[in-house]
Amino acid sequence: MELPIWVEWLNRRIGSWGIPHIIRILVALNVGSFVLDAFSPGFAASLILDAGAVRAGEWWRLVTFFFASGFTTSFLGILFFVFWLMFLWNIGESLEAEWGPFALNLYLFIPWIVLVAVAMGPWLQPVSNAHVATALLLAFASLYSGYEITLFPIPIPIKLKWIGIVVGGITLLVFIGQAASRLQILAALSSYFLFFGPYWYGGIKQRAEAKARMRRFRGEDGDQ
């Protein structure tokens, strides 16, 4: 899949601003957040984006919510946290190899800005980084739909296409069922819509045009 024209345009002009291996940095910050919260319970809560706390002077929350760990320190919590970070690392490295550092930076920067706007603007809605991970997973599944992975603890290879469909379906159900989460979901997935929207629209348009041509051809063939 080619990047949208506007992303390529920005890449040509300010592509050197991209931070290489940004996912590695986010993984390291997630680990730091998790470890510090384990030794000082409540630390991760001080990183989440809360409009009232930010206005009271805790401005760091505007950035730290992006890597605040939400996993528990139980055995299963630690286990799933490790597997999730490994999966996140793999997603980030693959997307950066496909797009380059700048485009991946942009893919993360857009939802960060929109989520901050949702939390600090007139909506004053609580936000988290959970659905940003969903946006990364959907991008990965869209680009490498035939790629197979084995999800712990299921010892069966599963194509990323199906994982993307399941995750997208669950996200849609949450969007429909939880009105309070709708703005947050739209904000977190904003980069997916901007990056992949033209691609999906183009594919739908091409299929519609192909069907229209086929109908015309069959109509003309039937008239003869």
XYZ file of N, CA, C and O in Angstrom, residues 5-164:
640
model
N -0.876 10.794 -0.455
C -0.079 11.841 -1.096
C 0.396 12.886 -0.091
O 1.532 13.350 -0.144
N -0.469 13.261 0.860
C -0.111 14.314 1.811
C 1.002 13.853 2.754
O 1.832 14.663 3.179
N 1.050 12.550 3.050
C 2.136 12.029 3.887
C 3.451 12.065 3.119
O 4.501 12.457 3.655
N 3.410 11.665 1.843
C 4.615 11.714 1.008
C 5.109 13.148 0.862
O 6.318 13.413 0.892
N 4.163 14.092 0.729
C 4.526 15.510 0.594
C 5.259 16.000 1.847
O 6.290 16.673 1.765
N 4.704 15.665 3.009
C 5.354 16.052 4.263
C 6.700 15.359 4.430
O 7.669 15.961 4.914
N 6.753 14.104 4.015
C 7.995 13.343 4.160
C 9.130 13.958 3.360
O 10.286 13.991 3.800
N 8.804 14.452 2.171
C 9.834 15.082 1.330
C 10.353 16.370 1.944
O 11.506 16.755 1.717
N 9.523 17.057 2.715
C 9.908 18.369 3.240
C 10.478 18.315 4.666
O 11.435 19.020 4.975
N 9.869 17.517 5.519
C 10.339 17.490 6.912
C 10.594 16.058 7.393
O 10.573 15.784 8.592
N 10.842 15.161 6.441
C 11.067 13.760 6.790
C 12.266 13.551 7.707
O 12.303 12.586 8.472
N 13.222 14.469 7.650
C 14.418 14.329 8.505
C 14.092 14.535 9.975
O 14.908 14.216 10.849
N 12.906 15.058 10.288
C 12.508 15.261 11.683
C 12.068 13.956 12.353
O 11.906 13.912 13.570
N 11.842 12.935 11.570
C 11.356 11.676 12.125
C 12.345 11.057 13.098
O 13.559 11.044 12.855
N 11.832 10.546 14.193
C 12.667 9.890 15.206
C 12.733 8.402 14.882
O 11.706 7.718 14.902
N 13.923 7.868 14.564
C 14.010 6.436 14.241
C 13.748 5.563 15.475
O 14.044 5.956 16.607
N 13.159 4.407 15.224
C 12.888 3.409 16.272
C 12.046 3.992 17.414
O 12.302 3.711 18.586
N 11.043 4.767 17.054
C 10.221 5.404 18.094
C 9.446 4.372 18.915
O 9.187 4.576 20.105
N 9.095 3.243 18.296
C 8.385 2.209 19.044
C 9.280 1.631 20.130
O 8.814 1.309 21.236
N 10.564 1.505 19.857
C 11.487 1.014 20.890
C 11.496 1.959 22.086
O 11.544 1.510 23.244
N 11.436 3.235 21.799
C 11.411 4.228 22.879
C 10.128 4.082 23.694
O 10.156 4.096 24.927
N 8.981 3.930 22.999
C 7.710 3.773 23.696
C 7.674 2.486 24.518
O 7.130 2.462 25.630
N 8.254 1.415 23.991
C 8.317 0.155 24.741
C 9.139 0.347 26.010
O 8.750 -0.089 27.102
N 10.282 1.015 25.881
C 11.140 1.260 27.051
C 10.410 2.113 28.087
O 10.502 1.843 29.300
N 9.681 3.118 27.640
C 8.941 3.975 28.571
C 7.797 3.205 29.230
O 7.499 3.417 30.416
N 7.156 2.302 28.484
C 6.121 1.444 29.066
C 6.702 0.560 30.160
O 6.089 0.379 31.216
N 7.873 0.014 29.896
C 8.539 -0.831 30.898
C 8.868 -0.012 32.135
O 8.638 -0.447 33.273
N 9.413 1.189 31.928
C 9.727 2.059 33.061
C 8.496 2.403 33.870
O 8.522 2.373 35.114
N 7.390 2.708 33.191
C 6.137 3.021 33.878
C 5.649 1.828 34.678
O 5.216 1.968 35.836
N 5.727 0.642 34.094
C 5.255 -0.574 34.761
C 6.096 -0.884 36.003
O 5.558 -1.191 37.072
N 7.419 -0.800 35.859
C 8.321 -1.120 36.976
C 8.143 -0.122 38.120
O 8.051 -0.508 39.292
N 8.076 1.155 37.791
C 7.910 2.172 38.832
C 6.564 2.041 39.535
O 6.465 2.248 40.749
N 5.544 1.645 38.773
C 4.233 1.446 39.395
C 4.236 0.218 40.299
O 3.536 0.183 41.319
N 5.039 -0.782 39.941
C 5.139 -1.986 40.774
C 5.768 -1.662 42.121
O 5.355 -2.192 43.158
N 6.779 -0.795 42.121
C 7.463 -0.435 43.368
C 6.753 0.701 44.100
O 6.895 0.846 45.318
N 6.019 1.496 43.355
C 5.280 2.614 43.959
C 3.867 2.631 43.405
O 3.579 3.374 42.454
N 2.960 1.782 43.944
C 1.601 1.687 43.411
C 0.919 3.053 43.290
O 0.986 3.872 44.202
N 0.312 3.269 42.142
C -0.334 4.544 41.881
C 0.493 5.450 40.992
O 0.004 6.488 40.533
N 1.757 5.052 40.746
C 2.616 5.883 39.903
C 2.036 6.018 38.495
O 1.990 7.128 37.935
N 1.585 4.882 37.910
C 1.034 4.918 36.550
C -0.192 5.824 36.484
O -0.430 6.495 35.481
N -0.966 5.858 37.572
C -2.159 6.717 37.601
C -1.787 8.191 37.524
O -2.577 9.018 37.052
N -0.581 8.526 37.977
C -0.143 9.923 37.930
C 0.308 10.331 36.529
O 0.636 11.493 36.296
N 0.316 9.371 35.607
C 0.750 9.651 34.233
C -0.405 9.817 33.265
O -0.220 10.364 32.173
N -1.590 9.331 33.641
C -2.719 9.375 32.716
C -3.181 10.811 32.496
O -2.922 11.697 33.315
N -3.876 11.013 31.396
C -4.292 12.370 31.029
C -5.594 12.735 31.731
O -6.656 12.191 31.430
N -5.486 13.648 32.679
C -6.631 14.139 33.433
C -6.637 15.663 33.320
O -5.694 16.332 33.739
N -7.703 16.201 32.735
C -7.749 17.643 32.450
C -7.614 18.475 33.719
O -6.892 19.483 33.744
N -8.288 18.059 34.786
C -8.208 18.808 36.038
C -6.807 18.831 36.600
O -6.327 19.873 37.068
N -6.129 17.684 36.538
C -4.759 17.612 37.049
C -3.813 18.455 36.204
O -2.908 19.122 36.732
N -4.011 18.448 34.892
C -3.154 19.253 34.005
C -3.326 20.740 34.316
O -2.348 21.489 34.421
N -4.571 21.154 34.513
C -4.826 22.565 34.814
C -4.313 22.944 36.191
O -4.086 24.123 36.471
N -4.113 21.947 37.039
C -3.550 22.205 38.368
C -2.022 22.240 38.344
O -1.394 22.440 39.378
N -1.439 22.045 37.158
C 0.015 22.145 37.025
C 0.721 20.863 36.652
O 1.930 20.874 36.422
N 0.007 19.752 36.566
C 0.642 18.481 36.222
C 0.673 18.329 34.699
O 0.088 17.416 34.123
N 1.400 19.213 34.046
C 1.433 19.310 32.592
C 2.051 18.087 31.924
O 1.809 17.809 30.753
N 2.889 17.330 32.676
C 3.560 16.172 32.092
C 2.565 15.123 31.592
O 2.868 14.310 30.717
N 1.358 15.142 32.166
C 0.344 14.166 31.769
C -0.014 14.287 30.282
O -0.507 13.322 29.682
N 0.208 15.455 29.684
C -0.078 15.647 28.266
C 0.769 14.726 27.390
O 0.402 14.427 26.251
N 1.894 14.292 27.915
C 2.801 13.410 27.179
C 2.809 12.003 27.758
O 2.734 11.008 27.030
N 2.857 11.908 29.094
C 3.086 10.607 29.727
C 1.920 9.635 29.586
O 2.120 8.420 29.690
N 0.709 10.154 29.312
C -0.427 9.232 29.165
C -0.206 8.282 27.994
O -0.791 7.193 27.937
N 0.671 8.690 27.064
C 0.898 7.891 25.867
C 1.657 6.606 26.173
O 1.648 5.674 25.368
N 2.349 6.552 27.312
C 3.068 5.325 27.665
C 2.754 4.850 29.081
O 3.488 4.038 29.644
N 1.676 5.354 29.678
C 1.285 4.895 31.012
C 0.805 3.448 30.933
O -0.081 3.115 30.156
N 1.409 2.576 31.723
C 1.065 1.159 31.690
C -0.234 0.900 32.449
O -0.426 1.392 33.556
N -1.108 0.094 31.834
C -2.365 -0.241 32.485
C -2.421 -1.683 32.945
O -3.480 -2.163 33.349
N -1.285 -2.399 32.867
C -1.253 -3.804 33.254
C -1.048 -3.944 34.757
O -0.383 -3.120 35.393
N -1.580 -5.028 35.312
C -1.403 -5.307 36.742
C -0.069 -6.009 36.974
O 0.565 -6.492 36.035
N 0.336 -6.079 38.226
C 1.614 -6.714 38.572
C 1.431 -8.166 39.006
O 2.335 -8.751 39.602
N 0.278 -8.748 38.713
C 0.077 -10.169 38.978
C 0.901 -10.986 37.982
O 1.438 -10.447 37.003
N 0.992 -12.294 38.235
C 1.777 -13.149 37.332
C 1.252 -13.070 35.909
O 2.015 -12.873 34.953
N -0.080 -13.225 35.755
C -0.662 -13.151 34.417
C -0.520 -11.754 33.812
O -0.297 -11.606 32.611
N -0.652 -10.724 34.673
C -0.480 -9.364 34.197
C 0.905 -9.140 33.628
O 1.072 -8.550 32.553
N 1.918 -9.623 34.338
C 3.308 -9.489 33.871
C 3.521 -10.276 32.584
O 4.157 -9.804 31.638
N 2.958 -11.498 32.547
C 3.126 -12.366 31.381
C 2.519 -11.715 30.136
O 3.169 -11.627 29.073
N 1.288 -11.237 30.247
C 0.638 -10.605 29.107
C 1.312 -9.284 28.749
O 1.360 -8.906 27.569
N 1.837 -8.586 29.735
C 2.559 -7.337 29.480
C 3.796 -7.608 28.628
O 4.061 -6.901 27.641
N 4.541 -8.654 28.950
C 5.754 -9.001 28.195
C 5.395 -9.398 26.765
O 6.009 -8.929 25.798
N 4.384 -10.257 26.616
C 3.984 -10.680 25.276
C 3.443 -9.506 24.464
O 3.684 -9.411 23.253
N 2.708 -8.625 25.135
C 2.172 -7.460 24.428
C 3.294 -6.549 23.946
O 3.258 -6.057 22.811
N 4.323 -6.324 24.769
C 5.433 -5.466 24.363
C 6.210 -6.087 23.206
O 6.667 -5.373 22.301
N 6.355 -7.411 23.230
C 7.038 -8.094 22.124
C 6.243 -7.909 20.825
O 6.818 -7.650 19.760
N 4.934 -8.039 20.941
C 4.068 -7.863 19.770
C 4.117 -6.416 19.280
O 4.215 -6.147 18.072
N 4.064 -5.468 20.202
C 4.132 -4.048 19.859
C 5.453 -3.719 19.170
O 5.489 -2.978 18.180
N 6.541 -4.271 19.684
C 7.872 -4.067 19.095
C 7.871 -4.564 17.651
O 8.349 -3.876 16.745
N 7.325 -5.750 17.438
C 7.276 -6.338 16.104
C 6.449 -5.483 15.153
O 6.835 -5.247 14.000
N 5.303 -5.000 15.637
C 4.449 -4.131 14.816
C 5.202 -2.864 14.425
O 5.230 -2.463 13.261
N 5.810 -2.215 15.425
C 6.511 -0.954 15.172
C 7.663 -1.103 14.200
O 7.833 -0.276 13.288
N 8.464 -2.158 14.384
C 9.604 -2.367 13.495
C 9.133 -2.643 12.069
O 9.744 -2.172 11.105
N 8.046 -3.397 11.931
C 7.527 -3.717 10.597
C 6.972 -2.473 9.908
O 7.219 -2.250 8.716
N 6.214 -1.667 10.652
C 5.649 -0.448 10.061
C 6.743 0.542 9.689
O 6.666 1.204 8.642
N 7.767 0.645 10.529
C 8.859 1.572 10.211
C 9.626 1.096 8.980
O 10.055 1.915 8.157
N 9.816 -0.229 8.850
C 10.498 -0.761 7.674
C 9.690 -0.500 6.409
O 10.250 -0.267 5.336
N 8.361 -0.534 6.532
C 7.476 -0.320 5.384
C 7.350 1.157 5.034
O 7.377 1.534 3.850
N 7.207 2.005 6.026
C 6.902 3.421 5.804
C 8.100 4.355 5.958
O 8.123 5.429 5.361
N 9.030 3.996 6.817
C 10.086 4.918 7.207
C 9.756 5.573 8.536
O 8.588 5.594 8.953
N 10.762 6.121 9.230
C 10.540 6.688 10.569
C 9.534 7.837 10.607
O 8.697 7.894 11.509
N 9.593 8.738 9.628
C 8.731 9.926 9.696
C 7.254 9.553 9.641
O 6.447 10.068 10.422
N 6.877 8.674 8.717
C 5.473 8.305 8.573
C 4.956 7.621 9.827
O 3.822 7.864 10.259
N 5.781 6.768 10.441
C 5.359 6.118 11.680
C 5.227 7.136 12.808
O 4.277 7.074 13.608
N 6.168 8.083 12.884
C 6.050 9.170 13.861
C 4.739 9.917 13.677
O 4.027 10.213 14.644
N 4.411 10.207 12.427
C 3.177 10.944 12.118
C 1.952 10.120 12.501
O 0.965 10.652 13.024
N 2.037 8.819 12.266
C 0.920 7.924 12.586
C 0.635 7.922 14.085
O -0.516 7.745 14.502
N 1.665 8.137 14.900
C 1.491 8.214 16.357
C 1.184 9.641 16.823
O 0.437 9.839 17.788
N 1.754 10.614 16.141
C 1.588 12.014 16.554
C 0.146 12.489 16.378
O -0.383 13.226 17.223
N -0.500 12.056 15.292
C -1.869 12.512 15.014
C -2.827 12.123 16.130
O -3.536 12.988 16.678
N -2.923 10.842 16.523
C -3.847 10.507 17.620
C -3.463 11.136 18.945
O -4.342 11.429 19.768
N -2.178 11.338 19.185
C -1.752 12.003 20.418
C -2.361 13.405 20.486
O -2.969 13.779 21.500
N -2.236 14.162 19.406
C -2.780 15.526 19.366
C -4.300 15.513 19.511
O -4.885 16.302 20.269
N -4.967 14.608 18.779
C -6.431 14.571 18.814
C -6.931 14.117 20.188
O -7.925 14.642 20.703
N -6.246 13.160 20.815
C -6.642 12.716 22.155
C -6.471 13.836 23.182
O -7.319 14.006 24.073
N -5.395 14.594 23.064
C -5.198 15.737 23.965
C -6.326 16.748 23.764
O -6.852 17.309 24.737
N -6.714 16.968 22.508
C -7.815 17.903 22.230
C -9.122 17.407 22.838
O -9.903 18.195 23.388
N -9.365 16.094 22.769
C -10.590 15.524 23.342
C -10.598 15.683 24.860
O -11.627 15.997 25.463
N -9.423 15.472 25.484
C -9.344 15.541 26.948
C -9.368 16.976 27.463
O -9.974 17.259 28.505
N -8.723 17.889 26.742
C -8.559 19.248 27.243
C -9.555 20.239 26.641
O -9.699 21.339 27.146
N -10.223 19.846 25.561
C -11.169 20.739 24.912
C -12.497 20.786 25.645
O -12.618 20.347 26.799
N -13.524 21.261 24.983
C -14.836 21.387 25.633
C -15.467 20.054 26.003
O -16.387 20.004 26.814
N -14.970 18.956 25.421
C -15.563 17.640 25.710
C -15.152 17.125 27.090
O -15.912 16.457 27.759
N -13.903 17.450 27.502
C -13.379 17.040 28.816
C -13.601 15.546 29.086
O -14.030 15.148 30.160
N -13.267 14.727 28.081
C -13.458 13.287 28.227
C -12.156 12.620 28.651
O -11.076 12.992 28.180
N -12.215 11.621 29.540
C -11.001 10.885 29.911
C -10.502 10.071 28.719
O -11.306 9.531 27.951
N -9.202 10.015 28.542
C -8.627 9.262 27.422
C -7.499 8.376 27.931
O -6.947 8.590 29.012
N -7.169 7.371 27.126
C -6.045 6.491 27.438
C -5.334 6.156 26.137
O -5.748 6.575 25.060
N -4.272 5.362 26.248
C -3.513 4.988 25.053
C -3.956 3.647 24.473
O -3.363 3.161 23.515
N -4.984 3.026 25.051
C -5.371 1.669 24.664
C -5.730 1.563 23.188
O -5.280 0.645 22.487
N -6.529 2.501 22.694
C -6.988 2.398 21.317
C -5.940 2.856 20.306
O -6.082 2.584 19.109
N -4.876 3.523 20.759
C -3.759 3.829 19.864
C -3.071 2.527 19.470
O -2.656 2.339 18.325
N -2.966 1.610 20.438
C -2.424 0.287 20.144
C -3.297 -0.429 19.129
O -2.801 -1.145 18.246
N -4.617 -0.217 19.216
C -5.533 -0.795 18.241
C -5.255 -0.248 16.844
O -5.263 -0.988 15.856
N -4.989 1.059 16.754
C -4.672 1.677 15.462
C -3.399 1.078 14.860
O -3.318 0.840 13.646
N -2.402 0.819 15.702
C -1.161 0.193 15.225
C -1.424 -1.225 14.738
O -0.924 -1.641 13.682
N -2.211 -1.967 15.497
C -2.524 -3.340 15.112
C -3.307 -3.393 13.812
O -3.024 -4.227 12.930
N -4.273 -2.489 13.643
C -5.060 -2.459 12.409
C -4.195 -2.096 11.203
O -4.379 -2.638 10.110
N -3.251 -1.187 11.401
C -2.328 -0.834 10.314
C -1.478 -2.040 9.930
O -1.285 -2.347 8.744
N -0.968 -2.736 10.920
C -0.144 -3.921 10.699
C -0.943 -5.000 9.976
O -0.465 -5.615 9.015
N -2.182 -5.232 10.431
C -3.032 -6.251 9.822
C -3.418 -5.875 8.389
O -3.563 -6.748 7.529
N -3.586 -4.591 8.126
C -3.944 -4.141 6.783
C -2.784 -4.315 5.804
O -2.992 -4.664 4.636
N -1.575 -4.083 6.271
C -0.397 -4.175 5.407
C 0.077 -5.607 5.217
O 0.577 -5.973 4.155
N -0.057 -6.417 6.258
C 0.461 -7.790 6.225
C -0.667 -8.777 6.544
O -0.562 -9.589 7.457
N -1.745 -8.699 5.794
C -2.940 -9.495 6.100
C -2.684 -10.996 6.047
O -3.321 -11.766 6.759
N -1.750 -11.432 5.212
C -1.470 -12.861 5.091
C -0.444 -13.385 6.082
O -0.198 -14.595 6.150
N 0.148 -12.482 6.850
C 1.174 -12.868 7.827
C 0.533 -13.671 8.955
O -0.533 -13.324 9.454
N 1.188 -14.767 9.354
C 0.640 -15.626 10.401
C 1.429 -15.470 11.695
O 2.659 -15.406 11.676
N 0.716 -15.416 12.806
C 1.347 -15.359 14.116
C 0.649 -16.362 15.030
O -0.462 -16.818 14.750
N 1.328 -16.702 16.118
C 0.748 -17.577 17.129
C 0.512 -16.763 18.378
O 1.453 -16.222 18.969
N -0.747 -16.629 18.760
C -1.105 -15.833 19.926
C -1.058 -16.689 21.184
O -1.638 -17.767 21.232
N -0.345 -16.206 22.201
C -0.329 -16.889 23.495
C -1.720 -16.785 24.129
O -2.331 -15.712 24.119
N -2.282 -17.895 24.660
C -1.711 -19.240 24.786
C -2.234 -20.201 23.736
O -2.219 -21.406 23.948
N -2.719 -19.692 22.573
C -3.288 -20.553 21.532
C -2.178 -21.003 20.581
O -1.586 -20.174 19.887
N -1.868 -22.305 20.545
C -0.746 -22.792 19.715
C -1.123 -23.009 18.258
O -0.705 -23.981 17.646
N -1.936 -22.131 17.695
C -2.396 -22.277 16.314
C -2.059 -20.999 15.545
O -2.423 -19.905 15.979
N -1.361 -21.117 14.403
C -1.065 -19.914 13.603
C -2.359 -19.256 13.116
O -3.256 -19.926 12.618
N -2.431 -17.951 13.261
C -3.611 -17.195 12.846
C -3.158 -16.072 11.920
O -2.200 -15.357 12.225
N -3.865 -15.907 10.807
C -3.524 -14.832 9.883
C -3.907 -13.486 10.487
O -4.946 -13.359 11.130
N -3.052 -12.499 10.253
C -3.298 -11.164 10.802
C -4.611 -10.572 10.306
O -5.228 -9.760 11.000
N -5.032 -10.988 9.119
C -6.301 -10.483 8.590
C -7.437 -10.765 9.565
O -8.260 -9.881 9.843
N -7.475 -11.961 10.116
C -8.555 -12.342 11.022
C -8.427 -11.653 12.366
O -9.430 -11.290 12.985
N -7.184 -11.463 12.811
C -6.987 -10.728 14.060
C -7.470 -9.295 13.899
O -8.144 -8.737 14.769
N -7.140 -8.686 12.752
C -7.597 -7.324 12.483
C -9.115 -7.227 12.429
O -9.708 -6.280 12.951
